[in-house]
Amino acid sequence: MAASTLAQTVALSRRSVVNIWRQPQVWVPSLLFPLLFAALNSAALGKVPGQLADRFGIHPFGPNDRFVDFLFVATLTQGVLFGSLSGGSELAQDIESGFFDRLVTTPVARASILVGRLAGSAALGAVQALVFIGIFFAFGARVAGGAAGALVLPVAAALLALAIGGLACAMAIRTGSVEAVQGAFPLLFITLFVSSAFFPTVLMKGWYRAVATHNPLTYMIDGMRHQVLYGFDAGQAARAVLVPGALAALAIGLCLVTLRSRLASR
Amino acid sequence: MTAVGLERGRADHDSLLGETRTWPVVVQLARRSVVLITRLPSAFIPSVVFPVFLILAFSGSFNGLRGANAFDNAMSWYAPLAVIQGAAFVGVGAGFSANREIESGFYDRLLLAPAPTVSLLLGPALATVLRALVPLVTVMVVALLGGAAVPGGALGFATLTLAAMGTALIHAFWCLGLAYRFKSQRAAPVMQIGVFVTNFLATAQVPLHLMTGWLHSVARVNPMTNVFRLGRAGWVEDVRWENCWGGVLALAVFISLSFWFAWRGLKRMIP
Amino acid sequence: MSNLPIEASGLVRRFGTFVAVDHVDLAVEPGEVFGFLGPNGAGKSTTVRMLTTLLTPSEGSARVAGFDVVRDAAKVRRAIGVALQDAAIDPLMTGNELLRLQATLQGIPRAAAASRGAELLERVGLTAAADKRVKAYSGGMRRRLDLALALIHQPRVLFLDEPTTGLDPTSRIALWEEVRYLNRGLGTTVLLTTQYLEEADQLAGRIAIIDGGRIVREGRPAELKAQVGSPTLRVEVEANGEQDKAAAVLAGFGEARPAADGVLAVGLDGGAASMADVVRALDDVGITVASMELHTPTLDDVFADATGRRLEGAAGDGDGDDGAG
């Protein structure tokens, strides 16, 4: 039984990965838009770290005062956030088309259905991380933490993808509507903006700073960013991995509960 | 159905037909569009919520740019961006409604009427200006509550309103022109991207002197940089003519060009 | 040029290489209901869009209400009323608002528009629903509102593009009544397109059958049916062995026609009137008839005769089992 559950999960995962791969309109924007945004921001704000260092002697963008290094993790996070919504919209599509009901009526384990669906998101997240590392390297960004530090990034990205994908799936199961899942897009955007992603929280003020400082994304981003800007640090790496990991566990739990109540309610 | 009324003779027929003049049609079309705010709020609410988010997010995130000599007051710097961006999206909304109406066939009704063709452009234009007032006022209130200073006073509000309304009209005509050519909702992303590209490749985020490389080259010649300078004229210092004329000129030129673009598209739709 | 309400000569419309309308000639007389009958995609709507100035012809010319549809498009628009396919009505507006908008678009003064609008709403039975949003209207109500909108300026020529597609039978008959009244009571010239044989038969004084962009038949429905030929009589005899004998008798009344197994069919040269003679002749030779059925040509037969195909959705009207001869 365990063997067959694994086989089923793998089969469903493969379907989900292939599905995403065959829809370039899903993954191309999640690669392209963060990069465009990064190009824009690095040209608009590139001088800022130097000016702050010169005028006030502070280095909120890292010891090298390089905005592109700072931006790296923001771009990565942005791509993963938006790309992993697709897992949820795909599931909602399955629900709308009736494919989901067909799966549920087979003896496939419920968890396999969900994990299978989310695997595509997680894989996309990890691949995105690797692609972004390559591109940022080409544009002169460096990971101070070396190979160990660099490894933290795709792992965190995959976990974040799982978390966001899980939340999107829970929404999909609850609403069964592609539109509702895609309607969460602005919420993600707001969550990302009110974090340390694009600007250091130490330079913010008031309530905005308070919210951004306590945003779980900030914990994760700062942990990842530490590997890039300062060097490998186990504690920071744990933050980078555990925060999205915990979110992912929560999201998948929420998914299972939602699924159970959906199945019970009919 | 009962056979009451209508038994008018043919002679009566022409008495019903006055001259179809432009203005009443423009007013009717604009009124309809304003009424639709309450009927289809999902299409309008984002155009208010988004600019409010924009001003909060940018002034919150980039408050630290004061230290980099970008501006003195983040709210004052970003309020004009949010106002202009919000107005631009109201303009895009005119294109969205045209998309919707062309797809549903409702636009045929307008095209079939003997009303002057120009009213089909001026109606949405008037509606855009009226609808753009909502995000404009909302963002200004949020900005003032958030601590924005307006050294230019009343004139500062006026120049920002001018910049916002002008931008709204440019995007309205441009998007109507796109709608007339695409004739489907597939045009929507193209319309939206237009706003981001024109604004963010100008001085939307930071002043020219902070920009580097390609962005600096593009923003320096982007007419929207002039429009932002006009909009911010009274929000960063006293309104001075040298900060205004470039924006006024850019608006005049691009309103004319986009109007022409829409007019050509409309003319292609009706023989 | 004559002064017919609608006339077209050599009208062509191409979309790329596809020819949607291929040299259509039309001459609609004043006070006529002219039916434009054809399957989906035959070119009906494209023709109507050219006649109503929504589309420029690729070739040919057309005059509506005495004005050229290209050169005098504005004058044409003033003279015509149009109810387009799918009742192009904004679902977010109320019936009253749409009437007011339409009146403004037609240049009707405000006071006249109000009384005229109220009159029309009552006429089409929508007074109670006038301030409800169109979204809440049924399909029939939308069509009626669409018709009212088309009539607000008392057009001399009315175009109805598939006015009853998707309506239930009751709403359809109500709309037919209305069209008859407009035509007979007010003398409005009506051009209506339809894919329903019955609708064309019921309403139109003259019809044109269009297929593949070409007009393949034109005339009064009765004439067209008569042109297809004599009615078909189908006979089923009780005893199997008597088939040949019966066939010999029937041969005396006209040519045999294809029919299903066990059924004999003959085209009655003498028309429906000779049916009694057939019964007598069969009786005389002692053949017991199990069933007998007379089938007079329908517009579907006219269509089949002209195109070799049955009109879509009209399978029930014709008879599938003898295979369109």
Coordinates of N, CA, C and O in Angstrom, one line a residue, chain A residues 98-246:
Chain A
G98 N -13.9 19.0 -13.2 CA -14.5 17.7 -12.8 C -13.4 16.6 -12.6 O -13.6 15.5 -12.1
F99 N -12.2 16.9 -13.1 CA -11.1 16.0 -13.0 C -10.8 15.6 -11.5 O -10.5 14.5 -11.2
F100 N -10.9 16.6 -10.7 CA -10.6 16.4 -9.3 C -11.6 15.4 -8.7 O -11.2 14.5 -7.9
D101 N -12.9 15.5 -9.0 CA -13.8 14.5 -8.5 C -13.5 13.1 -9.0 O -13.7 12.2 -8.2
R102 N -13.0 13.0 -10.2 CA -12.6 11.7 -10.7 C -11.5 11.1 -9.9 O -11.5 10.0 -9.5
L103 N -10.5 12.0 -9.5 CA -9.4 11.5 -8.7 C -9.9 11.1 -7.3 O -9.5 10.1 -6.8
V104 N -10.8 11.9 -6.8 CA -11.2 11.6 -5.4 C -12.0 10.3 -5.3 O -12.0 9.6 -4.3
T105 N -12.7 9.9 -6.4 CA -13.5 8.7 -6.4 C -12.6 7.5 -6.7 O -13.0 6.3 -6.5
T106 N -11.3 7.7 -7.0 CA -10.4 6.5 -7.1 C -9.8 6.2 -5.7 O -9.9 7.1 -4.8
P107 N -9.2 5.1 -5.6 CA -8.6 4.8 -4.2 C -7.3 5.5 -3.9 O -6.7 5.2 -2.9
V108 N -7.0 6.5 -4.7 CA -5.7 7.3 -4.4 C -5.8 8.0 -3.1 O -6.9 8.5 -2.7
A109 N -4.7 7.9 -2.3 CA -4.7 8.6 -1.0 C -4.9 10.1 -1.2 O -4.4 10.7 -2.2
R110 N -5.7 10.7 -0.3 CA -6.0 12.1 -0.5 C -4.7 13.0 -0.5 O -4.6 13.9 -1.2
A111 N -3.8 12.6 0.4 CA -2.6 13.3 0.5 C -1.8 13.3 -0.8 O -1.2 14.3 -1.2
S112 N -1.9 12.1 -1.4 CA -1.1 12.0 -2.7 C -1.7 13.1 -3.7 O -0.9 13.6 -4.5
I113 N -3.0 13.2 -3.7 CA -3.5 14.2 -4.7 C -3.0 15.6 -4.4 O -2.5 16.3 -5.3
L114 N -2.9 15.9 -3.1 CA -2.4 17.3 -2.8 C -1.0 17.4 -3.0 O -0.5 18.4 -3.7
V115 N -0.2 16.5 -2.5 CA 1.3 16.6 -2.6 C 1.6 16.5 -4.1 O 2.5 17.3 -4.6
G116 N 0.9 15.7 -4.9 CA 1.2 15.6 -6.3 C 1.0 16.9 -6.9 O 1.8 17.4 -7.7
R117 N -0.1 17.6 -6.6 CA -0.5 18.9 -7.2 C 0.6 19.9 -6.8 O 0.9 20.8 -7.6
L118 N 1.1 19.8 -5.6 CA 2.0 20.9 -5.1 C 3.4 20.6 -5.5 O 4.2 21.6 -5.6
A119 N 3.7 19.4 -5.9 CA 5.1 19.1 -6.3 C 5.5 20.0 -7.5 O 6.6 20.4 -7.5
G120 N 4.6 20.2 -8.4 CA 4.9 21.0 -9.5 C 5.3 22.4 -9.1 O 6.3 22.9 -9.5
S121 N 4.6 23.0 -8.1 CA 5.0 24.3 -7.6 C 6.3 24.3 -7.0 O 7.1 25.2 -7.2
A122 N 6.6 23.3 -6.1 CA 7.8 23.2 -5.4 C 9.0 23.1 -6.4 O 10.0 23.8 -6.3
A123 N 8.8 22.2 -7.4 CA 9.9 22.0 -8.4 C 10.1 23.3 -9.2 O 11.2 23.8 -9.4
L124 N 9.0 24.0 -9.5 CA 9.2 25.3 -10.3 C 9.9 26.3 -9.4 O 10.8 27.0 -9.9
G125 N 9.6 26.3 -8.1 CA 10.3 27.2 -7.2 C 11.8 27.0 -7.2 O 12.6 27.9 -7.3
A126 N 12.2 25.7 -7.0 CA 13.6 25.4 -6.9 C 14.3 25.7 -8.3 O 15.4 26.3 -8.2
V127 N 13.6 25.4 -9.4 CA 14.2 25.7 -10.7 C 14.4 27.2 -10.8 O 15.4 27.7 -11.3
Q128 N 13.4 27.9 -10.4 CA 13.4 29.4 -10.5 C 14.7 29.9 -9.7 O 15.4 30.8 -10.2
A129 N 14.9 29.4 -8.5 CA 16.0 29.8 -7.7 C 17.3 29.6 -8.5 O 18.1 30.5 -8.5
L130 N 17.4 28.4 -9.1 CA 18.7 28.1 -9.8 C 18.8 29.1 -11.0 O 19.9 29.6 -11.2
V131 N 17.7 29.3 -11.7 CA 17.8 30.2 -12.9 C 18.2 31.6 -12.5 O 19.1 32.2 -13.0
F132 N 17.6 32.1 -11.4 CA 17.9 33.4 -10.9 C 19.3 33.5 -10.4 O 20.0 34.5 -10.6
I133 N 19.8 32.5 -9.7 CA 21.2 32.5 -9.3 C 22.1 32.7 -10.5 O 23.0 33.5 -10.5
G134 N 21.8 31.9 -11.6 CA 22.6 32.0 -12.8 C 22.6 33.4 -13.4 O 23.6 34.0 -13.7
I135 N 21.4 33.9 -13.5 CA 21.2 35.3 -14.1 C 21.9 36.3 -13.3 O 22.6 37.2 -13.8
F136 N 21.7 36.3 -12.0 CA 22.3 37.3 -11.1 C 23.8 37.2 -11.1 O 24.5 38.2 -11.0
F137 N 24.3 36.0 -11.2 CA 25.8 35.8 -11.3 C 26.3 36.5 -12.6 O 27.3 37.2 -12.5
A138 N 25.5 36.3 -13.6 CA 26.0 36.9 -14.9 C 26.0 38.4 -14.8 O 26.8 39.1 -15.4
F139 N 25.1 39.0 -13.9 CA 25.1 40.4 -13.8 C 26.0 40.9 -12.6 O 25.8 42.0 -12.1
G140 N 26.8 40.0 -12.1 CA 27.8 40.4 -11.1 C 27.5 40.2 -9.7 O 28.2 40.6 -8.8
A141 N 26.3 39.6 -9.4 CA 26.0 39.4 -8.0 C 26.8 38.2 -7.5 O 27.2 37.3 -8.2
R142 N 27.1 38.2 -6.2 CA 27.9 37.1 -5.6 C 27.2 36.6 -4.3 O 26.6 37.4 -3.6
V143 N 27.3 35.3 -4.1 CA 26.8 34.7 -2.8 C 28.0 34.6 -1.9 O 28.9 33.8 -2.1
A144 N 28.0 35.4 -0.8 CA 29.2 35.5 0.1 C 29.3 34.1 0.8 O 30.4 33.7 1.2
G145 N 28.2 33.4 1.0 CA 28.3 32.2 1.7 C 28.7 31.0 0.9 O 28.7 29.8 1.4
G146 N 29.2 31.2 -0.3 CA 29.7 30.1 -1.1 C 28.6 29.0 -1.4 O 27.4 29.3 -1.4
A147 N 29.1 27.8 -1.7 CA 28.2 26.7 -2.1 C 27.1 26.5 -1.0 O 26.0 26.3 -1.3
A148 N 27.6 26.4 0.2 CA 26.6 26.1 1.3 C 25.5 27.2 1.4 O 24.4 26.9 1.5
G149 N 26.0 28.4 1.3 CA 25.0 29.5 1.3 C 24.1 29.5 0.1 O 22.9 29.7 0.3
A150 N 24.7 29.2 -1.0 CA 23.9 29.1 -2.2 C 22.8 28.0 -2.2 O 21.7 28.1 -2.7
L151 N 23.2 26.9 -1.5 CA 22.2 25.8 -1.4 C 21.0 26.1 -0.6 O 19.9 25.6 -0.9
V152 N 21.2 27.0 0.3 CA 20.0 27.4 1.2 C 18.9 28.0 0.3 O 17.7 27.8 0.5
L153 N 19.3 28.7 -0.8 CA 18.3 29.5 -1.6 C 17.3 28.6 -2.3 O 16.1 28.8 -2.1
P154 N 17.7 27.6 -3.1 CA 16.7 26.7 -3.7 C 15.8 26.0 -2.7 O 14.7 25.7 -3.0
V155 N 16.5 25.5 -1.6 CA 15.7 24.8 -0.6 C 14.6 25.7 0.0 O 13.4 25.3 0.0
A156 N 15.0 26.9 0.4 CA 14.0 27.8 0.9 C 12.9 28.2 -0.1 O 11.7 28.2 0.2
A157 N 13.4 28.3 -1.4 CA 12.4 28.7 -2.5 C 11.4 27.5 -2.7 O 10.2 27.8 -2.8
A158 N 11.9 26.3 -2.6 CA 11.0 25.2 -2.8 C 10.0 25.1 -1.7 O 8.8 24.9 -1.9
L159 N 10.5 25.3 -0.5 CA 9.6 25.3 0.7 C 8.5 26.4 0.6 O 7.3 26.2 0.9
L160 N 9.0 27.6 0.2 CA 8.1 28.7 0.1 C 7.0 28.4 -1.0 O 5.8 28.7 -0.8
A161 N 7.5 27.8 -2.1 CA 6.6 27.4 -3.1 C 5.5 26.5 -2.6 O 4.3 26.6 -2.9
L162 N 6.0 25.5 -1.8 CA 5.0 24.6 -1.2 C 4.0 25.3 -0.3 O 2.8 24.9 -0.3
A163 N 4.5 26.2 0.5 CA 3.6 26.9 1.4 C 2.6 27.7 0.6 O 1.4 27.6 0.9
I164 N 3.0 28.5 -0.3 CA 2.1 29.4 -1.1 C 1.1 28.5 -1.9 O -0.1 28.7 -2.0
G165 N 1.8 27.5 -2.5 CA 0.9 26.5 -3.3 C -0.1 25.9 -2.4 O -1.3 25.7 -2.8
G166 N 0.3 25.5 -1.2 CA -0.7 24.9 -0.3 C -1.8 25.8 0.1 O -3.0 25.4 0.1
L167 N -1.5 27.1 0.4 CA -2.5 28.1 0.7 C -3.5 28.2 -0.5 O -4.7 28.3 -0.4
A168 N -2.9 28.3 -1.7 CA -3.7 28.5 -2.9 C -4.6 27.2 -3.1 O -5.7 27.4 -3.5
C169 N -4.0 26.1 -2.8 CA -4.8 24.8 -2.9 C -6.0 24.8 -2.0 O -7.1 24.4 -2.3
A170 N -5.7 25.2 -0.7 CA -6.8 25.3 0.3 C -7.9 26.2 -0.2 O -9.1 25.9 -0.1
M171 N -7.5 27.3 -0.8 CA -8.5 28.3 -1.4 C -9.2 27.6 -2.5 O -10.4 27.8 -2.7
A172 N -8.5 26.9 -3.4 CA -9.1 26.3 -4.5 C -10.1 25.3 -4.1 O -11.2 25.2 -4.6
I173 N -9.7 24.5 -3.0 CA -10.7 23.4 -2.6 C -11.9 24.1 -2.0 O -13.0 23.6 -2.2
R174 N -11.7 25.2 -1.3 CA -12.8 25.8 -0.6 C -13.7 26.5 -1.6 O -15.0 26.4 -1.5
T175 N -13.2 27.2 -2.6 CA -14.0 28.0 -3.5 C -14.3 27.2 -4.9 O -15.3 27.5 -5.5
G176 N -13.3 26.4 -5.3 CA -13.4 25.7 -6.6 C -13.4 26.7 -7.7 O -13.9 26.4 -8.8
S177 N -12.9 27.8 -7.5 CA -12.9 28.8 -8.6 C -11.5 29.4 -8.9 O -10.8 29.8 -8.0
V178 N -11.2 29.3 -10.2 CA -9.9 29.7 -10.6 C -9.7 31.2 -10.3 O -8.7 31.7 -9.9
E179 N -10.8 31.9 -10.6 CA -10.8 33.4 -10.4 C -10.5 33.8 -9.0 O -9.7 34.7 -8.7
A180 N -11.1 33.1 -8.0 CA -10.9 33.4 -6.6 C -9.4 33.2 -6.2 O -8.8 34.0 -5.5
V181 N -8.8 32.1 -6.7 CA -7.4 31.9 -6.4 C -6.5 33.0 -7.0 O -5.6 33.5 -6.4
Q182 N -6.8 33.3 -8.3 CA -6.0 34.4 -8.9 C -6.3 35.7 -8.3 O -5.4 36.6 -8.3
G183 N -7.4 35.9 -7.7 CA -7.7 37.1 -6.9 C -6.9 37.3 -5.7 O -6.8 38.4 -5.2
A184 N -6.2 36.2 -5.3 CA -5.3 36.4 -4.1 C -4.0 37.0 -4.5 O -3.2 37.4 -3.7
F185 N -3.8 37.2 -5.8 CA -2.5 37.8 -6.3 C -2.2 39.2 -5.7 O -1.1 39.3 -5.2
P186 N -3.1 40.1 -5.6 CA -2.8 41.4 -5.0 C -2.4 41.2 -3.5 O -1.6 41.9 -3.0
L187 N -3.1 40.3 -2.8 CA -2.7 40.0 -1.4 C -1.3 39.6 -1.3 O -0.6 40.1 -0.4
L188 N -0.8 38.7 -2.1 CA 0.6 38.3 -2.1 C 1.5 39.5 -2.4 O 2.5 39.7 -1.7
F189 N 1.1 40.3 -3.3 CA 1.9 41.5 -3.7 C 2.0 42.4 -2.5 O 3.1 42.9 -2.2
I190 N 0.9 42.6 -1.8 CA 1.0 43.5 -0.6 C 1.9 42.9 0.4 O 2.7 43.6 1.0
T191 N 1.7 41.6 0.7 CA 2.5 40.9 1.7 C 4.0 41.0 1.4 O 4.8 41.3 2.3
L192 N 4.3 40.9 0.1 CA 5.7 41.0 -0.3 C 6.2 42.4 -0.1 O 7.4 42.7 0.3
F193 N 5.4 43.4 -0.5 CA 5.9 44.8 -0.4 C 6.1 45.2 1.0 O 7.1 45.9 1.3
V194 N 5.2 44.8 1.9 CA 5.4 45.2 3.3 C 6.2 44.2 4.0 O 5.8 43.5 4.9
S195 N 7.5 44.0 3.5 CA 8.4 43.1 4.1 C 9.8 43.8 3.8 O 9.9 44.9 3.2
S196 N 10.9 43.0 4.1 CA 12.2 43.6 3.9 C 12.6 43.3 2.4 O 13.8 43.5 2.1
A197 N 11.7 42.8 1.6 CA 12.2 42.4 0.3 C 12.9 43.5 -0.5 O 14.0 43.3 -1.0
F198 N 12.2 44.6 -0.7 CA 12.8 45.6 -1.6 C 13.6 46.7 -0.9 O 14.3 47.5 -1.6
F199 N 13.5 46.8 0.4 CA 14.2 47.9 1.1 C 14.4 47.4 2.6 O 13.5 46.7 3.1
P200 N 15.5 47.7 3.2 CA 15.8 47.2 4.5 C 14.7 47.8 5.5 O 14.4 49.0 5.4
T201 N 14.3 47.0 6.4 CA 13.3 47.5 7.4 C 13.9 48.5 8.3 O 13.1 49.4 8.8
V202 N 15.2 48.5 8.5 CA 15.7 49.5 9.4 C 15.6 50.9 8.9 O 15.6 51.9 9.6
L203 N 15.3 51.1 7.6 CA 15.2 52.4 7.0 C 13.7 52.8 6.9 O 13.4 53.9 6.5
M204 N 12.8 51.9 7.4 CA 11.4 52.3 7.4 C 11.1 53.0 8.7 O 11.9 53.0 9.6
K205 N 9.8 53.5 8.8 CA 9.5 54.0 10.1 C 8.0 53.8 10.4 O 7.2 53.4 9.5
G206 N 7.7 54.0 11.7 CA 6.3 53.9 12.1 C 5.7 52.5 12.0 O 6.3 51.5 12.1
W207 N 4.4 52.6 11.8 CA 3.6 51.3 11.8 C 4.0 50.4 10.6 O 4.0 49.2 10.7
Y208 N 4.5 51.1 9.5 CA 4.9 50.3 8.4 C 6.1 49.4 8.7 O 6.1 48.3 8.4
R209 N 7.0 50.0 9.4 CA 8.2 49.3 9.8 C 7.8 48.2 10.8 O 8.3 47.0 10.6
A210 N 6.9 48.4 11.7 CA 6.5 47.4 12.6 C 5.9 46.2 11.9 O 6.2 45.1 12.2
V211 N 5.0 46.5 10.9 CA 4.3 45.4 10.2 C 5.4 44.6 9.4 O 5.5 43.4 9.4
A212 N 6.3 45.4 8.7 CA 7.3 44.7 7.9 C 8.2 43.9 8.7 O 8.6 42.8 8.3
T213 N 8.6 44.4 9.9 CA 9.5 43.6 10.7 C 9.0 42.3 11.1 O 9.7 41.3 11.3
H214 N 7.6 42.3 11.4 CA 7.0 41.0 11.9 C 6.4 40.2 10.8 O 5.8 39.1 11.1
N215 N 6.6 40.6 9.6 CA 6.1 39.8 8.4 C 6.9 38.5 8.4 O 8.2 38.6 8.3
P216 N 6.3 37.3 8.4 CA 7.1 36.1 8.3 C 8.0 36.1 7.1 O 9.1 35.5 7.1
L217 N 7.6 36.7 6.0 CA 8.5 36.8 4.8 C 9.8 37.5 5.1 O 10.8 37.1 4.6
T218 N 9.7 38.5 6.0 CA 10.9 39.2 6.4 C 11.9 38.3 7.0 O 13.1 38.3 6.7
Y219 N 11.4 37.4 8.0 CA 12.3 36.5 8.6 C 13.0 35.6 7.6 O 14.2 35.4 7.7
M220 N 12.2 35.1 6.7 CA 12.8 34.2 5.7 C 13.8 34.9 4.8 O 14.9 34.5 4.6
I221 N 13.3 36.1 4.3 CA 14.2 36.9 3.4 C 15.5 37.3 4.0 O 16.6 37.1 3.4
D222 N 15.4 37.7 5.3 CA 16.7 38.2 5.9 C 17.6 37.0 6.1 O 18.8 37.1 6.0
G223 N 17.0 35.8 6.4 CA 17.8 34.6 6.6 C 18.5 34.2 5.3 O 19.7 33.9 5.3
M224 N 17.8 34.3 4.2 CA 18.4 34.0 2.9 C 19.4 35.0 2.5 O 20.5 34.7 2.0
R225 N 19.0 36.3 2.8 CA 19.9 37.4 2.3 C 21.2 37.3 3.1 O 22.2 37.7 2.5
H226 N 21.2 36.9 4.3 CA 22.4 36.8 5.1 C 23.5 35.9 4.4 O 24.6 36.3 4.4
Q227 N 23.0 34.8 3.8 CA 23.9 33.9 3.1 C 24.6 34.7 1.9 O 25.7 34.5 1.6
V228 N 23.8 35.6 1.3 CA 24.3 36.3 0.1 C 25.2 37.4 0.5 O 26.3 37.6 -0.2
L229 N 24.8 38.2 1.4 CA 25.5 39.4 1.7 C 26.7 39.2 2.7 O 27.8 39.8 2.5
Y230 N 26.5 38.3 3.7 CA 27.5 38.3 4.7 C 28.3 36.9 4.8 O 29.4 36.9 5.3
G231 N 27.7 35.8 4.3 CA 28.4 34.6 4.3 C 27.5 33.5 5.0 O 26.5 33.9 5.6
F232 N 27.9 32.2 4.9 CA 27.1 31.2 5.5 C 27.0 31.3 7.0 O 27.9 31.5 7.7
D233 N 25.7 31.1 7.5 CA 25.5 31.2 8.9 C 24.4 30.2 9.2 O 23.3 30.3 8.6
A234 N 24.7 29.2 10.0 CA 23.7 28.1 10.3 C 22.4 28.7 10.9 O 21.3 28.3 10.5
G235 N 22.5 29.6 11.8 CA 21.3 30.1 12.4 C 20.4 30.8 11.4 O 19.2 30.6 11.4
Q236 N 21.0 31.7 10.6 CA 20.3 32.4 9.6 C 19.7 31.4 8.6 O 18.6 31.6 8.1
A237 N 20.5 30.4 8.2 CA 20.0 29.4 7.3 C 18.8 28.7 7.8 O 17.8 28.4 7.1
A238 N 18.8 28.4 9.1 CA 17.6 27.8 9.8 C 16.4 28.7 9.6 O 15.3 28.2 9.3
R239 N 16.6 30.0 9.8 CA 15.5 30.9 9.7 C 14.9 30.8 8.2 O 13.7 30.8 8.0
A240 N 15.9 30.8 7.3 CA 15.5 30.8 5.9 C 14.7 29.6 5.5 O 13.8 29.6 4.6
V241 N 15.0 28.5 6.2 CA 14.4 27.2 5.8 C 13.2 26.9 6.7 O 12.1 26.4 6.2
L242 N 13.3 27.2 8.0 CA 12.2 26.8 8.9 C 11.0 27.6 8.7 O 9.9 27.1 8.9
V243 N 11.1 28.9 8.5 CA 9.9 29.7 8.3 C 9.1 29.2 7.2 O 7.9 28.9 7.4
P244 N 9.6 29.1 6.0 CA 8.7 28.6 4.9 C 8.3 27.1 5.2 O 7.2 26.7 4.8
G245 N 9.2 26.4 5.8 CA 8.9 25.0 6.1 C 7.6 24.9 7.0 O 6.7 24.1 6.8
A246 N 7.7 25.7 8.1 CA 6.5 25.7 9.0 C 5.3 26.2 8.3 O 4.2 25.6 8.4

